[in-house]
Amino acid sequence: MSIVRRIFSVLTPIIVLSTAVFVMMNRQQIIDEITLWQYKPSVEIVAIADRVKMSDTGRKMFYVSNPQIKSANEFNEDCRRVEKGNAILGCYNPSSRDIYIYNVTNSELDGVKEVTAAHEMLHAAWERLSASEKSHLSELLEQAYNNVKNKKLSERMEYYDRAQPGTRANELHSILGTEFANLGDELEEYYRRYFTDRSEVVKLHAQYQEKFESRENEAQKLSESLKVRKEKLNRELSQYSTDLADYNSRVADFNRRAGVSGGFLSQSDFYSQRQALKTELSELNERRANLNYEINSYNSDVLRLRELGVQIDKLNKSLDSLEGAK
């Protein structure tokens, strides 16, 4: 018995020490499990997770971050923007480890809350990765970024580099994971941790992004077209005015000569010149009609361009919590 007691007395501190080490090494995982057990998601939060096809792991990351849909005033308190001109739709607070999502109500932008939720969930997931995982993923993310980058994405990443230095890989992890398809086999396999079908969140992003892009593309084409047409119209109007003034001068001269004896070589000469003036008048009238048509078409497209500007501004304001708070 004494031998047994001595062995037990030696093992006990070892067991206690091992338990302490395990808790220290898995502290966040244990906290997450407790938080998940206590958390009861609302119907709306569950619907968001369902719609973007979060996996069990993705749903866990989302739920333990206590996701909250906020009105403009509440959101502005929880998510402070760095630059006034750059609206934000959500944020993940690394201190409280909470996710806040701006309650965008514009029906044209259906899906924006879901994509924002998935984006912020990936921030929560990134925070829980090991240093070696982050390092390896950073390389993969940069490779994928170079394959898919466009002007808007480049400008967006420049903003993060400027406003939130040190967060580039973290932001790429969320942006690429929710907005871009075909990121390469290894990244696609990695994102299956968090989504059962990542194409759904990418599709939602493309769906509401198209509302902007279709209008912006139309506005860009119209703007370029109007510039060329305005220059052409100005040239044609100037030439028409010159030709009309010249025509009127010659008509006045014709009428003057018609009123005096010897103004024309013969009666036939009189009729020939009069017919030439009548033909020229018809041509001038046709030119005027064409110019009026082009002017009306130009003015109609100017109004369309203004309308597109109003629509784009309305969409942008729908995403801007500062505007929503007014």
Short mmCIF file of C-alpha atoms in Angstrom, two decimals:
data_model
loop_
_atom_site.label_atom_id
_atom_site.label_comp_id
_atom_site.label_asym_id
_atom_site.label_seq_id
_atom_site.Cartn_x
_atom_site.Cartn_y
_atom_site.Cartn_z
CA MET A 1 0.00 0.00 0.00
CA SER A 2 2.79 2.37 0.88
CA ILE A 3 4.37 1.80 -2.52
CA VAL A 4 1.09 2.52 -4.26
CA ARG A 5 0.64 5.71 -2.28
CA ARG A 6 4.15 6.93 -3.16
CA ILE A 7 3.61 6.32 -6.88
CA PHE A 8 0.25 8.10 -6.76
CA SER A 9 1.77 11.07 -4.96
CA VAL A 10 4.31 11.45 -7.76
CA LEU A 11 1.74 11.07 -10.57
CA THR A 12 -0.72 13.56 -9.13
CA PRO A 13 1.34 16.75 -9.77
CA ILE A 14 2.25 15.39 -13.21
CA ILE A 15 -1.44 14.95 -14.06
CA VAL A 16 -2.30 18.38 -12.69
CA LEU A 17 0.57 19.94 -14.63
CA SER A 18 -0.47 18.17 -17.84
CA THR A 19 -4.03 19.41 -17.42
CA ALA A 20 -2.82 22.96 -16.90
CA VAL A 21 -0.66 22.80 -20.02
CA PHE A 22 -3.58 21.40 -22.04
CA VAL A 23 -5.85 24.22 -20.87
CA MET A 24 -3.24 26.84 -21.68
CA MET A 25 -2.62 25.41 -25.15
CA ASN A 26 -6.31 25.05 -25.95
CA ARG A 27 -7.65 28.02 -24.03
CA GLN A 28 -9.43 29.65 -26.98
CA GLN A 29 -10.93 26.37 -28.14
CA ILE A 30 -12.31 25.72 -24.67
CA ILE A 31 -13.72 29.27 -24.47
CA ASP A 32 -15.30 28.83 -27.90
CA GLU A 33 -16.93 25.55 -26.91
CA ILE A 34 -18.39 27.10 -23.75
CA THR A 35 -19.57 30.17 -25.68
CA LEU A 36 -21.14 28.02 -28.39
CA TRP A 37 -22.92 25.91 -25.80
CA GLN A 38 -24.41 29.02 -24.20
CA TYR A 39 -25.23 30.90 -27.42
CA LYS A 40 -28.75 30.77 -28.89
CA PRO A 41 -28.78 32.27 -32.42
CA SER A 42 -31.80 34.19 -33.63
CA VAL A 43 -33.82 33.04 -36.62
CA GLU A 44 -32.19 35.78 -38.75
CA ILE A 45 -28.66 34.76 -37.75
CA VAL A 46 -29.38 31.10 -38.54
CA ALA A 47 -30.86 32.13 -41.90
CA ILE A 48 -27.70 34.08 -42.74
CA ALA A 49 -25.48 31.11 -41.90
CA ASP A 50 -27.73 28.83 -43.93
CA ARG A 51 -27.80 31.09 -46.96
CA VAL A 52 -24.02 31.35 -47.34
CA LYS A 53 -23.65 27.62 -46.71
CA MET A 54 -21.47 27.83 -43.62
CA SER A 55 -20.07 24.49 -42.53
CA ASP A 56 -20.26 23.38 -38.91
CA THR A 57 -16.85 24.97 -38.31
CA GLY A 58 -17.84 28.17 -40.09
CA ARG A 59 -21.11 28.31 -38.17
CA LYS A 60 -19.18 27.81 -34.94
CA MET A 61 -16.82 30.70 -35.77
CA PHE A 62 -19.87 32.83 -36.60
CA TYR A 63 -21.93 31.98 -33.53
CA VAL A 64 -19.11 32.29 -30.97
CA SER A 65 -18.55 35.82 -32.31
CA ASN A 66 -22.01 36.85 -31.10
CA PRO A 67 -23.09 38.30 -34.52
CA GLN A 68 -25.35 41.32 -34.25
CA ILE A 69 -27.37 43.13 -36.94
CA LYS A 70 -27.19 46.82 -36.11
CA SER A 71 -29.13 49.92 -37.15
CA ALA A 72 -27.09 52.88 -38.45
CA ASN A 73 -26.66 54.71 -35.13
CA GLU A 74 -25.78 51.54 -33.22
CA PHE A 75 -23.44 50.34 -35.95
CA ASN A 76 -21.58 53.65 -36.03
CA GLU A 77 -20.89 53.28 -32.32
CA ASP A 78 -19.49 49.78 -32.67
CA CYS A 79 -17.68 50.06 -36.01
CA ARG A 80 -15.62 53.22 -36.40
CA ARG A 81 -14.43 53.98 -39.91
CA VAL A 82 -10.89 55.13 -40.51
CA GLU A 83 -11.59 57.26 -43.60
CA LYS A 84 -14.86 59.11 -44.01
CA GLY A 85 -15.15 58.39 -47.72
CA ASN A 86 -14.88 54.62 -47.26
CA ALA A 87 -18.06 53.12 -45.86
CA ILE A 88 -17.87 49.83 -43.98
CA LEU A 89 -20.57 47.17 -43.81
CA GLY A 90 -19.35 45.16 -40.87
CA CYS A 91 -16.54 44.70 -38.41
CA TYR A 92 -15.01 42.10 -36.15
CA ASN A 93 -13.88 43.45 -32.79
CA PRO A 94 -10.79 41.46 -31.77
CA SER A 95 -11.10 42.69 -28.17
CA SER A 96 -14.67 41.61 -27.52
CA ARG A 97 -14.55 39.06 -30.38
CA ASP A 98 -17.96 40.22 -31.53
CA ILE A 99 -19.22 40.61 -35.10
CA TYR A 100 -21.32 43.64 -36.06
CA ILE A 101 -23.24 43.86 -39.35
CA TYR A 102 -24.88 46.97 -40.75
CA ASN A 103 -28.57 46.40 -41.44
CA VAL A 104 -28.75 47.31 -45.15
CA THR A 105 -32.45 47.49 -46.05
CA ASN A 106 -32.32 48.33 -49.76
CA SER A 107 -33.97 45.34 -51.48
CA GLU A 108 -31.77 45.84 -54.57
CA LEU A 109 -28.78 44.92 -52.43
CA ASP A 110 -30.16 41.60 -51.26
CA GLY A 111 -27.31 39.38 -50.06
CA VAL A 112 -25.02 42.13 -48.80
CA LYS A 113 -25.64 41.29 -45.12
CA GLU A 114 -24.93 37.63 -45.75
CA VAL A 115 -21.66 38.30 -47.58
CA THR A 116 -20.64 40.75 -44.84
CA ALA A 117 -21.39 38.13 -42.20
CA ALA A 118 -19.26 35.54 -44.01
CA HIS A 119 -16.46 38.09 -44.43
CA GLU A 120 -16.41 38.87 -40.71
CA MET A 121 -16.68 35.19 -39.78
CA LEU A 122 -13.46 34.61 -41.69
CA HIS A 123 -11.78 37.34 -39.62
CA ALA A 124 -12.75 35.42 -36.50
CA ALA A 125 -11.38 32.25 -38.07
CA TRP A 126 -8.11 33.96 -39.04
CA GLU A 127 -7.55 35.10 -35.47
CA ARG A 128 -7.67 31.50 -34.31
CA LEU A 129 -5.09 30.19 -36.81
CA SER A 130 -1.57 29.37 -35.70
CA ALA A 131 1.34 31.53 -36.79
CA SER A 132 2.58 28.83 -39.17
CA GLU A 133 -0.87 28.50 -40.78
CA LYS A 134 -1.10 32.27 -41.25
CA SER A 135 2.34 32.38 -42.80
CA HIS A 136 1.56 29.63 -45.30
CA LEU A 137 -1.87 31.04 -46.12
CA SER A 138 -0.41 34.52 -46.64
CA GLU A 139 1.70 33.17 -49.50
CA LEU A 140 -1.27 31.38 -51.06
CA LEU A 141 -3.48 34.44 -50.69
CA GLU A 142 -0.95 36.72 -52.39
CA GLN A 143 -0.67 34.27 -55.28
CA ALA A 144 -4.45 34.16 -55.64
CA TYR A 145 -4.66 37.95 -55.36
CA ASN A 146 -2.21 38.38 -58.23
CA ASN A 147 -4.37 36.05 -60.35
CA VAL A 148 -7.72 37.78 -59.71
CA LYS A 149 -6.84 41.39 -58.96
CA ASN A 150 -8.48 44.22 -60.84
CA LYS A 151 -8.45 47.99 -60.45
CA LYS A 152 -11.11 48.06 -57.73
CA LEU A 153 -9.52 45.28 -55.69
CA SER A 154 -6.09 46.91 -55.99
CA GLU A 155 -7.52 50.24 -54.75
CA ARG A 156 -9.27 48.43 -51.92
CA MET A 157 -6.09 46.73 -50.77
CA GLU A 158 -4.22 50.03 -51.01
CA TYR A 159 -6.82 51.44 -48.61
CA TYR A 160 -6.19 48.62 -46.11
CA ASP A 161 -2.42 49.02 -46.46
CA ARG A 162 -2.86 52.73 -45.74
CA ALA A 163 -5.61 52.71 -43.11
CA GLN A 164 -5.00 49.39 -41.37
CA PRO A 165 -1.34 48.45 -41.83
CA GLY A 166 -0.47 44.89 -40.95
CA THR A 167 -3.91 43.50 -41.83
CA ARG A 168 -3.30 42.72 -45.51
CA ALA A 169 -3.29 38.91 -45.24
CA ASN A 170 -6.23 38.98 -42.82
CA GLU A 171 -8.27 41.12 -45.24
CA LEU A 172 -7.31 39.06 -48.27
CA HIS A 173 -8.39 35.98 -46.33
CA SER A 174 -11.90 37.43 -45.95
CA ILE A 175 -12.21 39.22 -49.32
CA LEU A 176 -10.98 36.43 -51.55
CA GLY A 177 -12.88 33.83 -49.54
CA THR A 178 -16.25 35.52 -50.07
CA GLU A 179 -15.96 37.36 -53.39
CA PHE A 180 -13.78 35.42 -55.83
CA ALA A 181 -14.04 31.97 -57.38
CA ASN A 182 -11.22 29.68 -58.55
CA LEU A 183 -8.56 30.51 -55.98
CA GLY A 184 -6.48 27.41 -56.58
CA ASP A 185 -6.85 23.86 -55.28
CA GLU A 186 -5.13 24.38 -51.93
CA LEU A 187 -7.08 27.49 -50.99
CA GLU A 188 -10.34 25.96 -52.19
CA GLU A 189 -9.66 22.96 -49.97
CA TYR A 190 -8.83 25.25 -47.05
CA TYR A 191 -12.07 27.26 -47.38
CA ARG A 192 -14.08 24.03 -47.19
CA ARG A 193 -13.41 24.25 -43.47
CA TYR A 194 -15.88 27.11 -43.32
CA PHE A 195 -18.28 26.61 -46.26
CA THR A 196 -20.00 23.53 -47.60
CA ASP A 197 -20.45 25.36 -50.92
CA ARG A 198 -18.41 28.56 -51.17
CA SER A 199 -19.86 29.35 -54.60
CA GLU A 200 -23.07 30.46 -52.89
CA VAL A 201 -21.49 33.38 -51.05
CA VAL A 202 -19.51 34.33 -54.17
CA LYS A 203 -22.75 34.25 -56.15
CA LEU A 204 -24.50 36.52 -53.64
CA HIS A 205 -21.64 39.00 -53.82
CA ALA A 206 -21.75 39.04 -57.63
CA GLN A 207 -25.53 39.46 -57.50
CA TYR A 208 -25.54 42.75 -55.60
CA GLN A 209 -22.24 43.94 -57.05
CA GLU A 210 -23.83 43.72 -60.51
CA LYS A 211 -26.33 46.39 -59.45
CA PHE A 212 -23.42 48.80 -59.20
CA GLU A 213 -21.33 47.54 -62.09
CA SER A 214 -24.12 47.50 -64.68
CA ARG A 215 -24.97 51.11 -63.92
CA GLU A 216 -21.35 52.20 -63.64
CA ASN A 217 -20.48 50.54 -66.95
CA GLU A 218 -23.49 52.12 -68.67
CA ALA A 219 -22.63 55.51 -67.18
CA GLN A 220 -19.00 55.19 -68.30
CA LYS A 221 -19.99 54.31 -71.87
CA LEU A 222 -22.59 57.08 -71.97
CA SER A 223 -20.13 59.63 -70.64
CA GLU A 224 -17.55 58.72 -73.26
CA SER A 225 -20.17 58.70 -76.02
CA LEU A 226 -21.60 62.06 -74.96
CA LYS A 227 -18.17 63.66 -75.03
CA VAL A 228 -17.54 62.54 -78.63
CA ARG A 229 -21.07 63.42 -79.74
CA LYS A 230 -20.91 66.86 -78.16
CA GLU A 231 -17.74 67.70 -80.05
CA LYS A 232 -19.28 66.40 -83.29
CA LEU A 233 -22.54 68.31 -82.70
CA ASN A 234 -20.66 71.53 -82.01
CA ARG A 235 -18.74 71.16 -85.27
CA GLU A 236 -21.88 70.37 -87.25
CA LEU A 237 -23.88 73.19 -85.66
CA SER A 238 -21.09 75.66 -86.36
CA GLN A 239 -20.88 74.53 -89.99
CA TYR A 240 -24.67 74.62 -90.34
CA SER A 241 -24.81 78.19 -89.01
CA THR A 242 -22.06 79.24 -91.46
CA ASP A 243 -23.80 77.53 -94.38
CA LEU A 244 -27.20 78.97 -93.42
CA ALA A 245 -25.80 82.48 -93.18
CA ASP A 246 -24.14 82.05 -96.58
CA TYR A 247 -27.40 80.71 -98.04
CA ASN A 248 -29.43 83.61 -96.64
CA SER A 249 -26.90 86.06 -98.08
CA ARG A 250 -27.25 84.51 -101.52
CA VAL A 251 -31.05 84.46 -101.26
CA ALA A 252 -31.00 88.16 -100.40
CA ASP A 253 -28.76 88.80 -103.41
CA PHE A 254 -31.08 86.70 -105.62
CA ASN A 255 -34.12 88.68 -104.45
CA ARG A 256 -32.31 91.96 -104.99
CA ARG A 257 -31.37 91.01 -108.56
CA ALA A 258 -34.90 89.72 -109.22
CA GLY A 259 -36.24 93.21 -108.52
CA VAL A 260 -34.07 95.04 -111.01
CA SER A 261 -33.83 94.88 -114.76
CA GLY A 262 -30.88 92.89 -116.04
CA GLY A 263 -30.33 91.04 -112.82
CA PHE A 264 -30.20 87.72 -114.70
CA LEU A 265 -28.84 86.76 -118.08
CA SER A 266 -32.20 85.30 -119.08
CA GLN A 267 -35.50 83.98 -117.79
CA SER A 268 -33.97 80.50 -117.93
CA ASP A 269 -31.04 81.69 -115.79
CA PHE A 270 -33.51 83.10 -113.23
CA TYR A 271 -35.40 79.80 -112.93
CA SER A 272 -32.18 77.78 -112.80
CA GLN A 273 -30.74 79.83 -109.92
CA ARG A 274 -34.06 79.82 -108.07
CA GLN A 275 -34.28 76.02 -108.37
CA ALA A 276 -30.70 75.64 -107.12
CA LEU A 277 -31.56 77.76 -104.07
CA LYS A 278 -34.71 75.70 -103.41
CA THR A 279 -32.68 72.47 -103.65
CA GLU A 280 -30.09 73.85 -101.27
CA LEU A 281 -32.83 74.92 -98.85
CA SER A 282 -34.20 71.37 -98.84
CA GLU A 283 -30.74 70.07 -98.02
CA LEU A 284 -30.34 72.64 -95.22
CA ASN A 285 -33.75 71.70 -93.80
CA GLU A 286 -32.77 68.02 -93.85
CA ARG A 287 -29.53 68.83 -92.08
CA ARG A 288 -31.46 70.86 -89.49
CA ALA A 289 -33.87 67.96 -88.92
CA ASN A 290 -30.94 65.56 -88.46
CA LEU A 291 -29.24 67.97 -86.09
CA ASN A 292 -32.43 68.34 -84.05
CA TYR A 293 -32.72 64.54 -83.85
CA GLU A 294 -29.11 64.24 -82.70
CA ILE A 295 -29.60 67.05 -80.16
CA ASN A 296 -32.73 65.40 -78.75
CA SER A 297 -30.92 62.05 -78.57
CA TYR A 298 -27.95 63.72 -76.88
CA ASN A 299 -30.19 65.50 -74.35
CA SER A 300 -32.05 62.24 -73.65
CA ASP A 301 -28.76 60.48 -72.90
CA VAL A 302 -27.67 63.38 -70.67
CA LEU A 303 -30.83 62.83 -68.63
CA ARG A 304 -30.13 59.08 -68.55
CA LEU A 305 -26.60 59.74 -67.30
CA ARG A 306 -27.98 61.95 -64.54
CA GLU A 307 -30.52 59.28 -63.66
CA LEU A 308 -27.76 56.65 -63.43
CA GLY A 309 -25.81 59.00 -61.18
CA VAL A 310 -28.82 59.32 -58.88
CA GLN A 311 -29.28 55.53 -58.81
CA ILE A 312 -25.61 54.85 -58.07
CA ASP A 313 -25.63 57.52 -55.35
CA LYS A 314 -28.73 55.93 -53.82
CA LEU A 315 -27.07 52.51 -53.77
CA ASN A 316 -23.92 53.92 -52.21
CA LYS A 317 -25.93 55.74 -49.55
CA SER A 318 -27.74 52.50 -48.77
CA LEU A 319 -24.38 51.02 -47.79
CA ASP A 320 -23.24 54.05 -45.82
CA SER A 321 -24.19 53.91 -42.15
CA LEU A 322 -23.38 57.62 -41.76
CA GLU A 323 -26.04 58.41 -44.34
CA GLY A 324 -28.43 55.99 -42.64
CA ALA A 325 -27.99 57.84 -39.36
CA LYS A 326 -29.13 61.18 -40.81
#
